[in-house]
Short mmCIF file of C-alpha atoms in Angstrom, two decimals:
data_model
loop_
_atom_site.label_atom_id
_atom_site.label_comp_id
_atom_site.label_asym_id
_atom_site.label_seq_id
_atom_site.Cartn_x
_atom_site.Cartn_y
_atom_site.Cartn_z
CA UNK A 16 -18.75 -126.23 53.31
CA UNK A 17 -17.46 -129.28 50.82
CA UNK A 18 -17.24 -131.27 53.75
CA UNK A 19 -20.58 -130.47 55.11
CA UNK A 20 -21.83 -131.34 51.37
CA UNK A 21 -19.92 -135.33 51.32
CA UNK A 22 -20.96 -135.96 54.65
CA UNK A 23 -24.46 -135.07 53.80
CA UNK A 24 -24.07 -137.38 50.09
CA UNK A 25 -22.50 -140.17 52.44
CA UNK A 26 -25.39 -140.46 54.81
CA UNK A 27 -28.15 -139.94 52.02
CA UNK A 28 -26.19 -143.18 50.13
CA UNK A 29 -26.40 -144.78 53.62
CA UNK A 30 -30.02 -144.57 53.90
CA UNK A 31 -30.75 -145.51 50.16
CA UNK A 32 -28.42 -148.66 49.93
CA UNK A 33 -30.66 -150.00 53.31
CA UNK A 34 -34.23 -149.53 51.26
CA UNK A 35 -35.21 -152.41 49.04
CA UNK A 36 -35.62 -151.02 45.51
CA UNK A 37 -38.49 -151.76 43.40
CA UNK A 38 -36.51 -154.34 41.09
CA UNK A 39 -35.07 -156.04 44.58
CA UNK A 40 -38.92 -155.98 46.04
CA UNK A 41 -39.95 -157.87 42.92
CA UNK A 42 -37.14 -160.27 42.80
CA UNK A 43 -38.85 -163.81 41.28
CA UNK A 44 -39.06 -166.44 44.18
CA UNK A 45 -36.99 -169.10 43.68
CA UNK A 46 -37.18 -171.42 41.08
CA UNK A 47 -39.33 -175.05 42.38
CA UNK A 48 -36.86 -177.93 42.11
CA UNK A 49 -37.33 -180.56 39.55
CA UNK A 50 -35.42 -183.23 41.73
CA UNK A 51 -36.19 -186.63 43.78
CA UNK A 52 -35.96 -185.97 47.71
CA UNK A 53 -35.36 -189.72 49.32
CA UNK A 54 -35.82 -189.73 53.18
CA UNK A 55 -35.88 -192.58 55.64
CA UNK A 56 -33.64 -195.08 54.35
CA UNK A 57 -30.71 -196.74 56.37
CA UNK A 58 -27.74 -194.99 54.43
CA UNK A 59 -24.70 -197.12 53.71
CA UNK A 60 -22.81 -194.63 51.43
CA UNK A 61 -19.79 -196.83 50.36
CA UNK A 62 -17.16 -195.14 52.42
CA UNK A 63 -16.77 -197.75 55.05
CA UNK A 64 -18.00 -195.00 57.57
CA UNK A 65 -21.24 -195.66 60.11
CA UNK A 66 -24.32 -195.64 58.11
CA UNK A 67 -26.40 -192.86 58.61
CA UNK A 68 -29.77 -194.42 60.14
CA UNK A 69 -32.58 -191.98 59.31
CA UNK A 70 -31.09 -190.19 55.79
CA UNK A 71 -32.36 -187.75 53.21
CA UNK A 72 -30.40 -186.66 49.89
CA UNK A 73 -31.23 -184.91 46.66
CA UNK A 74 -31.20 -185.84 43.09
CA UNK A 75 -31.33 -183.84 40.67
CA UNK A 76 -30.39 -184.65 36.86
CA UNK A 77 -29.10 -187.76 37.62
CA UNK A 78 -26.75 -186.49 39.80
CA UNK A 79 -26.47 -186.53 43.61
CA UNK A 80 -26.90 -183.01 44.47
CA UNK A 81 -26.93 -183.10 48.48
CA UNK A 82 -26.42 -186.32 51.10
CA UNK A 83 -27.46 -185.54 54.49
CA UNK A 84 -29.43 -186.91 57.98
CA UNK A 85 -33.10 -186.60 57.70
CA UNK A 86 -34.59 -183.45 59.20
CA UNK A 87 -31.10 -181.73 59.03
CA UNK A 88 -32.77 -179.47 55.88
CA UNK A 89 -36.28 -179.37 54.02
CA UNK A 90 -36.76 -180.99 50.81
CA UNK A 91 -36.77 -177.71 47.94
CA UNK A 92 -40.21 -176.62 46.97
CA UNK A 93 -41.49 -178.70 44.25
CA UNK A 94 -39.05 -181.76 44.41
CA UNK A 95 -40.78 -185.27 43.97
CA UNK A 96 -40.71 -187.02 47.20
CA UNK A 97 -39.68 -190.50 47.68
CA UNK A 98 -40.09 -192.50 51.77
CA UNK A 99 -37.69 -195.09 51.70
CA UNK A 100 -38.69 -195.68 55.90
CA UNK A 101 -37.51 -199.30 56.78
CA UNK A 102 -35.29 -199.41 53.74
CA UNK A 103 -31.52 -199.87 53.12
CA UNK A 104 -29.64 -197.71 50.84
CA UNK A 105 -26.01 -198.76 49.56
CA UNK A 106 -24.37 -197.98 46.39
CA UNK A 107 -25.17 -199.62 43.19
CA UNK A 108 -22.65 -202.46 42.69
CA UNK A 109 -19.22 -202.55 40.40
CA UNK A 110 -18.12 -206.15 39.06
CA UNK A 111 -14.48 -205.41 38.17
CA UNK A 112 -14.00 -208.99 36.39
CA UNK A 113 -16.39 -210.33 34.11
CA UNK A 114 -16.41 -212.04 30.66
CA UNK A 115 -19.81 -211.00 28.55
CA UNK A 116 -21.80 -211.86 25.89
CA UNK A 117 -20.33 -215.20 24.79
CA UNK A 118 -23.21 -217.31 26.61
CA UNK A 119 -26.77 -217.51 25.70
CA UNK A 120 -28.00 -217.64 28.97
CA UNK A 121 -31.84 -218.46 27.54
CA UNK A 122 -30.72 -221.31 25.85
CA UNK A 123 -27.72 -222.26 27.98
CA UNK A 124 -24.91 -222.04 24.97
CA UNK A 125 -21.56 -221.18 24.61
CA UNK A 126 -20.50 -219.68 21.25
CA UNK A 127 -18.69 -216.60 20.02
CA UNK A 128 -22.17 -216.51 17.27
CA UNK A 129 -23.49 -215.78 20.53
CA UNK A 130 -21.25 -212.76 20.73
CA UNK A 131 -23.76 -209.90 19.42
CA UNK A 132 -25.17 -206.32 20.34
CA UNK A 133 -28.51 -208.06 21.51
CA UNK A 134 -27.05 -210.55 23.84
CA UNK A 135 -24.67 -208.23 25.12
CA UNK A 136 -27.10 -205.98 26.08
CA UNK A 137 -29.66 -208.59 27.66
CA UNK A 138 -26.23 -209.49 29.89
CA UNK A 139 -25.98 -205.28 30.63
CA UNK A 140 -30.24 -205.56 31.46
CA UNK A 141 -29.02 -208.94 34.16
CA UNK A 142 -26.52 -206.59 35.55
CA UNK A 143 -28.37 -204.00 36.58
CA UNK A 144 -31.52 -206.07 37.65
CA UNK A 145 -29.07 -207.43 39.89
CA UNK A 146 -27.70 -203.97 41.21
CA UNK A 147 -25.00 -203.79 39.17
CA UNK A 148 -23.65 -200.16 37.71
CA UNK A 149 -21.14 -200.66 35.88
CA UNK A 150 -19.25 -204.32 34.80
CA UNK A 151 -15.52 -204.32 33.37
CA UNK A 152 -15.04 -206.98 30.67
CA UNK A 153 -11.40 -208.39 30.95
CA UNK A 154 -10.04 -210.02 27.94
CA UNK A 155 -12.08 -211.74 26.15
CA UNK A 156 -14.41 -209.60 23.33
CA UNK A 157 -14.90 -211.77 20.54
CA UNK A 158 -15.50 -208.82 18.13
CA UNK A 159 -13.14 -206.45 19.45
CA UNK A 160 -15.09 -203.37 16.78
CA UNK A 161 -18.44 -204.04 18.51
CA UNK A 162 -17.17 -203.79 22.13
CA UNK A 163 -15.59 -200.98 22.00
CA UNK A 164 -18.91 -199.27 19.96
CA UNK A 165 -20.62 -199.87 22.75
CA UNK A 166 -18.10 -198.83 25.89
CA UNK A 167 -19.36 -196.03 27.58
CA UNK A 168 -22.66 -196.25 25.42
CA UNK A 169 -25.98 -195.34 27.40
CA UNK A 170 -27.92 -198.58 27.82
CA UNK A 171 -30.93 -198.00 29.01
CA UNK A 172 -32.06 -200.40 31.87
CA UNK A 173 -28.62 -201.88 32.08
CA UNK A 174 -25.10 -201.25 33.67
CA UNK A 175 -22.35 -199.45 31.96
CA UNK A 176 -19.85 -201.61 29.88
CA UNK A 177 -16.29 -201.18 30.44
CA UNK A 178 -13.62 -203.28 28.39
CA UNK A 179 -9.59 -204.15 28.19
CA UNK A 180 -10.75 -205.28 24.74
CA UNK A 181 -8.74 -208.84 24.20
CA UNK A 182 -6.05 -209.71 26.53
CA UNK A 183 -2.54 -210.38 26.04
CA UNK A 184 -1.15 -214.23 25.93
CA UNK A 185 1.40 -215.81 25.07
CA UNK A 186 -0.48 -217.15 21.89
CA UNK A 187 -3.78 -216.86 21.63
CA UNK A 188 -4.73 -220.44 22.63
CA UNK A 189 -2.80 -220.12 25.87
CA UNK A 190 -5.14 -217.35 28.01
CA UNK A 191 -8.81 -218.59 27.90
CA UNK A 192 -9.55 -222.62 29.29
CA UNK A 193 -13.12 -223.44 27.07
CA UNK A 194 -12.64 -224.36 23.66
CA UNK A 195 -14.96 -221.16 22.67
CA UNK A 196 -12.88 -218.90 23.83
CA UNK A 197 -9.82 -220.23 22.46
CA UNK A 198 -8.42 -217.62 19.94
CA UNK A 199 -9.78 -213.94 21.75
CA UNK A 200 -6.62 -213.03 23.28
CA UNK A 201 -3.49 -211.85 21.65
CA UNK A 202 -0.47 -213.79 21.53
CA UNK A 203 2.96 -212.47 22.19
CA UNK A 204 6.11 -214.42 22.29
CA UNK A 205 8.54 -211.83 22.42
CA UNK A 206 9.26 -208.31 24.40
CA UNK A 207 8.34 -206.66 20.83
CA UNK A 208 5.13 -208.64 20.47
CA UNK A 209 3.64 -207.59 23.79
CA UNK A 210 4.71 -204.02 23.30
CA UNK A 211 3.24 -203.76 19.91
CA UNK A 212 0.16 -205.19 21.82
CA UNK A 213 0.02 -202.98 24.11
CA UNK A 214 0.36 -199.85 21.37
CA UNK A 215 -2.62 -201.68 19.68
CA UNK A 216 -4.72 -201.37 22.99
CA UNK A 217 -3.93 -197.72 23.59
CA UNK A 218 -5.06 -197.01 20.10
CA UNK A 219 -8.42 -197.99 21.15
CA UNK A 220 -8.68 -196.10 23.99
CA UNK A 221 -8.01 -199.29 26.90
CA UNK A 222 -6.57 -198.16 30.06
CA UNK A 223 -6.52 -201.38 32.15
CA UNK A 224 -4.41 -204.42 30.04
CA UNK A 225 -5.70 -208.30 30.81
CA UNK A 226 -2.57 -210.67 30.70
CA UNK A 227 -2.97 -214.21 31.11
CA UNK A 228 0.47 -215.92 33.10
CA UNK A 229 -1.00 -219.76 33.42
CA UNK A 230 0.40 -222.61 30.96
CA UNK A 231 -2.45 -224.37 32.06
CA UNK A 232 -1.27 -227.04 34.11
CA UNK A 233 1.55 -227.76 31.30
CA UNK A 234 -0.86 -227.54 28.14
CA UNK A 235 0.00 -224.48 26.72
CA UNK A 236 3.01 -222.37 26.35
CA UNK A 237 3.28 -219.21 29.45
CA UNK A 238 3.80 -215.59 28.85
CA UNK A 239 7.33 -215.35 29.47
CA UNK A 240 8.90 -212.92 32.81
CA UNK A 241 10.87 -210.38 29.98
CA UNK A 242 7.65 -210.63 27.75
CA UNK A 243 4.94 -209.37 30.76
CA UNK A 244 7.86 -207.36 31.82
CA UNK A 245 7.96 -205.75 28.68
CA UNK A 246 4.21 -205.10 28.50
CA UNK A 247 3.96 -203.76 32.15
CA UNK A 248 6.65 -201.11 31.44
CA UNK A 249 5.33 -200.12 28.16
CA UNK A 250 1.79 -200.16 29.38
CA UNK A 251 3.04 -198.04 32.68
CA UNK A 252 5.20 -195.26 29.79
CA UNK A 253 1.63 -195.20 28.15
CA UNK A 254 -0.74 -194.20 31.45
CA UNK A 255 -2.42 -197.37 31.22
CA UNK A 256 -2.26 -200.59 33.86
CA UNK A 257 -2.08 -204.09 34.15
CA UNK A 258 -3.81 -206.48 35.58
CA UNK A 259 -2.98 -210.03 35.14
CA UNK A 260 -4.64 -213.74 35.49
CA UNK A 261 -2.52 -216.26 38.09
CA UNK A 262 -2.64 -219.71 37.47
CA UNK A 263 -3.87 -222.74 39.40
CA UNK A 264 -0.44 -224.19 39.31
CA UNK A 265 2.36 -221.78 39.75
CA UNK A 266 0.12 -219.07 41.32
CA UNK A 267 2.12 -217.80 44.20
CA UNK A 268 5.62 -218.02 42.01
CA UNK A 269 4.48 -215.82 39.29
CA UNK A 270 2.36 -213.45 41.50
CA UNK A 271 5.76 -212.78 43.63
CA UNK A 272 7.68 -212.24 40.20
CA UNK A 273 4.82 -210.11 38.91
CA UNK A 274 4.71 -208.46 41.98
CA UNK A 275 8.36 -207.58 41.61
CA UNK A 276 7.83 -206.20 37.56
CA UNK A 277 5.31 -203.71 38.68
CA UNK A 278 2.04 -205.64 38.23
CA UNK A 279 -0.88 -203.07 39.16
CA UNK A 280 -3.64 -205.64 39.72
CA UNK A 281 -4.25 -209.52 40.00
CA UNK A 282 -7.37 -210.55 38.48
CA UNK A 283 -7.68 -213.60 40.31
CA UNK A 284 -5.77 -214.54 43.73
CA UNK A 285 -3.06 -216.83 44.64
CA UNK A 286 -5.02 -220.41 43.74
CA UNK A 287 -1.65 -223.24 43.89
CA UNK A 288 -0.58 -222.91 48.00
CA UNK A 289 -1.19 -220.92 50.62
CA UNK A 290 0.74 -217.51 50.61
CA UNK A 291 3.94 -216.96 52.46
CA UNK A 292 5.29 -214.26 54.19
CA UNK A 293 7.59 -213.30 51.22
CA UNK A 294 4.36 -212.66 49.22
CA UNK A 295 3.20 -210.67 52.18
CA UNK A 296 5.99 -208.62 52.17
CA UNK A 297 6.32 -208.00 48.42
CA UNK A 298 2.44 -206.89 48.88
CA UNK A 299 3.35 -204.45 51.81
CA UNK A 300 5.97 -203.34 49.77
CA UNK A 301 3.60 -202.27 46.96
CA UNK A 302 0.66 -201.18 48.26
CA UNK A 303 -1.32 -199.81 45.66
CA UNK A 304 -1.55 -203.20 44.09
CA UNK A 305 -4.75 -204.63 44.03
CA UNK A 306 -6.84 -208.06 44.00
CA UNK A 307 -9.98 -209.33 43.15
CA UNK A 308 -10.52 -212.83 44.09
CA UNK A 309 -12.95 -214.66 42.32
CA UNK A 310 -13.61 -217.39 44.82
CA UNK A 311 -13.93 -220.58 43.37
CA UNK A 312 -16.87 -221.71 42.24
CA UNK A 313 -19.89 -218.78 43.38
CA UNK A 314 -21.47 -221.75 45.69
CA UNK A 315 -25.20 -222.03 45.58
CA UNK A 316 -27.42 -223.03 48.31
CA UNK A 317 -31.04 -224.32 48.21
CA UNK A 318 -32.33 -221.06 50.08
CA UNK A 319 -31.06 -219.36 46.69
CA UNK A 320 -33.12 -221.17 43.84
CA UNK A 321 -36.47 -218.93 44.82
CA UNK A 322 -34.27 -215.61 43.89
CA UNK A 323 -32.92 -216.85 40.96
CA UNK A 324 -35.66 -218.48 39.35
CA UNK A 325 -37.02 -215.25 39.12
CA UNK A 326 -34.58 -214.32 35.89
CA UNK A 327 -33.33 -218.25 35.29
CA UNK A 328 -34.65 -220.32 32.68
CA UNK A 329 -36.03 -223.73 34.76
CA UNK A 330 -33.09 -225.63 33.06
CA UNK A 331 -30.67 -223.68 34.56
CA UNK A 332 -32.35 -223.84 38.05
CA UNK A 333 -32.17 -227.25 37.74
CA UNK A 334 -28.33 -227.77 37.18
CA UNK A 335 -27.87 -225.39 39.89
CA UNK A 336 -30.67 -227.43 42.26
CA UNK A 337 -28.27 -230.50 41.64
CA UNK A 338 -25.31 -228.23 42.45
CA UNK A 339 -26.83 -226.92 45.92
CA UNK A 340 -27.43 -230.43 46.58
CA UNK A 341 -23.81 -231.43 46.16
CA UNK A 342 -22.32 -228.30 47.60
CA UNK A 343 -24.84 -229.44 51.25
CA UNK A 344 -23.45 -233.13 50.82
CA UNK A 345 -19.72 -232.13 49.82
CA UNK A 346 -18.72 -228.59 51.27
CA UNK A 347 -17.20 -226.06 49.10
CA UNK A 348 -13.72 -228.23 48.38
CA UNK A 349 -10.56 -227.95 49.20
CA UNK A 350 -9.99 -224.73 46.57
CA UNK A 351 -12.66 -222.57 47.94
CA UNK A 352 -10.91 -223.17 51.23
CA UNK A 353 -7.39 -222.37 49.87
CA UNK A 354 -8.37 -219.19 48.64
CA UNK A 355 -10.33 -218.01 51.41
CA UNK A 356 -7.48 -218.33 53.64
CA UNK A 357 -5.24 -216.20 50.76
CA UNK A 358 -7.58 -213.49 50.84
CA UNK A 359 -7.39 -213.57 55.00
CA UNK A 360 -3.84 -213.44 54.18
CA UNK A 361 -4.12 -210.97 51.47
CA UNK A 362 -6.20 -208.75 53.84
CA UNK A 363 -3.68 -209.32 57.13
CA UNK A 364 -0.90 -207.58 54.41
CA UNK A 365 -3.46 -204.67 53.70
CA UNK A 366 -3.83 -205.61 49.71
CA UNK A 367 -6.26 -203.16 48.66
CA UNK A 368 -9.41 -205.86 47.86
CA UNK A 369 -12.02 -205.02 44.91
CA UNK A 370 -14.71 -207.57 43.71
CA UNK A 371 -15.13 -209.53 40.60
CA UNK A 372 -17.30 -212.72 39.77
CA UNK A 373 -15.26 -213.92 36.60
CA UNK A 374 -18.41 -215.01 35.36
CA UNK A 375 -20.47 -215.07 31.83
CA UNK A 376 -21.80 -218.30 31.71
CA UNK A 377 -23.76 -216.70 34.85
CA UNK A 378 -24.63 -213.09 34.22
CA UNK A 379 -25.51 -210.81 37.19
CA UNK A 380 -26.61 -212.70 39.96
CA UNK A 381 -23.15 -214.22 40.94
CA UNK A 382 -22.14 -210.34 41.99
CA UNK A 383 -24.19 -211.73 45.39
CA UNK A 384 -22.88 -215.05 45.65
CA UNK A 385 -19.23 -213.69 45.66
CA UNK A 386 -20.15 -211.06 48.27
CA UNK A 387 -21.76 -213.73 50.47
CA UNK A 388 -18.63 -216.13 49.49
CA UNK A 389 -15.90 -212.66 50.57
CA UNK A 390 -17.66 -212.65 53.80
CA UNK A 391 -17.40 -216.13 54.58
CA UNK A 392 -13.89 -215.92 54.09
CA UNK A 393 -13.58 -213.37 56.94
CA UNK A 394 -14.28 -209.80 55.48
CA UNK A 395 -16.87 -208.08 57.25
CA UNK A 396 -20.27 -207.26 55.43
CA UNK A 397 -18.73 -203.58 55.40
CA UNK A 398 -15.91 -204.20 53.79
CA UNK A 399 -17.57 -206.61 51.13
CA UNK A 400 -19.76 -203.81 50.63
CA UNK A 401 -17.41 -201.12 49.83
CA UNK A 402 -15.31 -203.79 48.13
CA UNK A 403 -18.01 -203.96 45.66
CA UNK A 404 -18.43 -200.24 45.02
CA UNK A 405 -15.55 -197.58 46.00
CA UNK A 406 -12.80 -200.07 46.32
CA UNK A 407 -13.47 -201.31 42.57
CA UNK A 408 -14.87 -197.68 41.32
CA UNK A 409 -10.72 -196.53 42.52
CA UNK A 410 -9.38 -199.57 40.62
CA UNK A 411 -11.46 -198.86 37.55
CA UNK A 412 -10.81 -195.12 37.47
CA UNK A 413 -14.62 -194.75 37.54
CA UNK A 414 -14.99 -190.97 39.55
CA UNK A 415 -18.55 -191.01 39.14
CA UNK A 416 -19.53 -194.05 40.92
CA UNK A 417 -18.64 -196.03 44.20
CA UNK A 418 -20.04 -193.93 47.13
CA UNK A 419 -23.41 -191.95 48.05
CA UNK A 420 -21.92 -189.04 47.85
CA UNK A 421 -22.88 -185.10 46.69
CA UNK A 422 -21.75 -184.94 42.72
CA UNK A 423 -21.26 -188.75 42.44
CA UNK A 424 -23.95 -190.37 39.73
CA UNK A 425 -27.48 -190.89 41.56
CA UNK A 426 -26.72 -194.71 40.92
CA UNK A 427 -27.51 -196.43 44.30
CA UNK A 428 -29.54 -200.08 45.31
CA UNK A 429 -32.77 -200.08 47.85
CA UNK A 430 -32.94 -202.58 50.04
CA UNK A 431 -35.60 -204.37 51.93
CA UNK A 432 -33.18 -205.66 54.70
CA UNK A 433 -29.80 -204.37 56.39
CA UNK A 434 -26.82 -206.15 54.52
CA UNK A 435 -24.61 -204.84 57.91
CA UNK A 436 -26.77 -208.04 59.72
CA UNK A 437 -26.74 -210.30 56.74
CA UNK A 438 -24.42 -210.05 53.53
CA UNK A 439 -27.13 -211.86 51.78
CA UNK A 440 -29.66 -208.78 52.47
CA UNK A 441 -27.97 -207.44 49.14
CA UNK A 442 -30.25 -209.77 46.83
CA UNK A 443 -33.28 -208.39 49.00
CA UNK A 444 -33.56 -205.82 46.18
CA UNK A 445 -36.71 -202.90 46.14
CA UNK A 446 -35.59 -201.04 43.64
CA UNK A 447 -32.51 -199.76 41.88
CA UNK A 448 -31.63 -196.49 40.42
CA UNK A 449 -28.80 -195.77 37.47
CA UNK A 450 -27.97 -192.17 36.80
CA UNK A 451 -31.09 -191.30 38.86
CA UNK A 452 -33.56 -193.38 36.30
CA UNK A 453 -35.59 -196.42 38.15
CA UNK A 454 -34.15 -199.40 36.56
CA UNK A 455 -37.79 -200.71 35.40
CA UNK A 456 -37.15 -204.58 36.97
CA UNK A 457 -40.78 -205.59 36.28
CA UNK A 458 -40.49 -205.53 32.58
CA UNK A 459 -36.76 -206.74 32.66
CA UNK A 460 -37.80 -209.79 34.59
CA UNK A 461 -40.85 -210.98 32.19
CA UNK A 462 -38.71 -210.57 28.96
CA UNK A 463 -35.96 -212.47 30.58
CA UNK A 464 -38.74 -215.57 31.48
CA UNK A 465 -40.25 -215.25 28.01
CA UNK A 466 -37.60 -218.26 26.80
CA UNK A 467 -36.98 -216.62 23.55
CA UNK A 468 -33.58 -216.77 22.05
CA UNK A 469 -31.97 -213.59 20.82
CA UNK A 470 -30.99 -212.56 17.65
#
């Protein structure tokens, strides 16, 4: 009789826990999305993999929430809807090696008074106009305080400003070449110096460490081997890296040497003579060292002058008409053609290779100019283009940025043309989104043209 009694409880729990009950039958429906759905674009995603021709992908709160082929799931009820058909997609750009603020690019001058919040910001606006996420600062911050008040600050329209805060020397006259920047860095003469140095960096919170090793053709005293080697080891005991600048006379000596102390990064490469295969094998030997080449000279052609005159005073346009003109008559020179076959070189050893323009006196723009000038050298368009954004987003410990990718920032460039045919297709910019905002380019463009100089 008890058994008769559970089976009949068993079979009556049976038949309840199949009906719907009244608070499952009057569930809410789910909740509309408040996200951007983008469909139809070309989808270069950063990775280096095929692009996905026809894609779709989700953001929601500036974030990307789902990255996928178009038609492979429906766009959530309620989510703004964006057709990108005939459009290129590719991650927004990274410039691992620039120099901000110092130049007045309205005006043309060179001055640490230019070195302000305003200007700095305007250079952050040029940035992202040009596509540009996020720009690393090596070395040279004239006011130390206000570049590290605004590191990792929200800037709204612009990229995100990253800084080493000011480099190591070996006096503070010995790192920078123009006569404005003399002074920035910090000097150390001795092992103690440039580990003090380095303790001063980590105080503030810098990860990557600029050195300069470059006497500057004989003009100024060189950080010393047992004074860099001294600041990569205490740097490396700390958690932070180093990344240092070669010279244009002893290049491939100290990069071998540097190599051999534990170097993490070169912010320039081998510039003197053409690498041997010692170098090569030191590089192969240490493969998670990086470079970032900074070909000479970001050559401009006539075909450019229409693009840049959109954000270029008409001074500057001229100066770089004149320079177009000589680069047609003249070639690039004998250094551009050095270091393109280094970074051939570099790439036949597998050196991981990020992007950086080394620029300030041009702000932004460059970024395409050195992509153009990486491909030239031999890279394919792929490879510049995930050079630019996961290959420096790994160097600059930036998780958030670098690929297309679900949970990475919604911070991506729309194209009007496929770079895969044409590097230069990257200046063929639609639109460009940080953090999922629209960068607004129309009114970014008219207050660059509107020749006033900032305060």
């Amino acid at each position: 009789m008890e058994l008769r009694r559970v089976l009949v409880l068993v079979v009556m729990a049976a038949l309840w826990g199949g009906l719907p009950s009244a608070q499952q039958a009057s569930s809410p429906p789910e909740p509309e999305s408040t996200g951007t759905w983008f469909e139809g674009a070309r989808l270069i995603d950063g990775s280096g993999d095929a692009p996905v021709e026809r894609s779709a992908f989700l953001v929601e709160d500036g974030v990307l929430a789902w990255v996928g082929s178009q038609g492979e799931r429906e766009p959530p009820a309620g989510a703004a809807r964006v057709d990108l058909t005939g459009k290129t997609v590719i991650p927004a750009l990274i410039d691992a090696h620039q120099h901000i603020g110092l130049t007045n690019v309205r005006d043309g001058t060179h001055s640490r008074d230019n070195y302000t919040r305003a200007n700095l910001v305007e250079h952050l606006e040029r940035a992202a106009y040009h596509g540009v996420a996020a720009t690393m600062s090596l070395g040279l911050e004239a006011d130390e305080a206000l570049a590290f008040e605004l590191r990792g600050e929200h800037v709204p329209n612009g990229a995100r400003f990253l800084t080493s805060g000011r480099g190591i020397a070996a006096t503070p006259t010995a790192g920078p070449q123009q006569e404005y920047r003399l002074g920035i860095p910090r000097g150390a003469q001795s092992e103690a110096e440039g580990r003090a140095a380095v303790a001063e960096l980590d105080g503030h919170g810098v990860e990557l460490v600029k050195i300069w090793v470059d006497d500057r053709a004989g003009t100024v005293p060189k950080l010393r081997p047992e004074v860099y080697r001294a600041i990569i080891d205490e740097a490396h005991a700390r958690g932070m890296r180093v990344t240092s600048h070669l010279g244009s006379t002893s290049g491939l000596a100290d990069a071998k040497d540097l190599l051999r102390a534990g170097v993490d990064g070169f912010a320039h490469t081998v510039r003197d003579r053409d690498i041997d295969a010692e170098y090569m094998d030191l590089v192969r030997e240490h493969p998670d060292v990086w470079t970032v080449p900074n070909l000479p000279g970001s050559p401009v052609t006539l075909d450019d002058l229409p693009w840049l005159a959109e954000t270029l005073p008409p001074f500057e346009i001229e100066s770089l008409r004149a320079r177009a003109e000589r680069l047609a008559a003249e070639g690039p020179g004998t250094s551009f053609e050095l270091q393109c076959r280094n970074l051939a070189r570099n790439r036949e050893a597998e050196m991981i290779i990020g992007m950086g323009t080394d620029s300030g006196v041009s702000v932004g723009w460059t970024t395409h100019t050195e992509l153009r000038d990486m491909a030239g050298c031999g890279l394919s368009p792929m490879e510049v283009i995930v050079a630019a954004t996961r290959v420096n987003a790994d160097i600059l410990g930036l998780d958030d940025l670098g690929t297309v990718a679900p949970g990475r920032s919604a911070s991506f460039v729309v194209l009007d043309a496929n770079p895969l045919e044409a590097i230069e297709h990257t200046r063929r910019i639609a639109d460009v989104y940080l953090a999922g905002e629209r960068v607004d380019r129309d009114a970014l463009r008219a207050r660059f043209m509107n020749g006033a100089r900032l305060q």
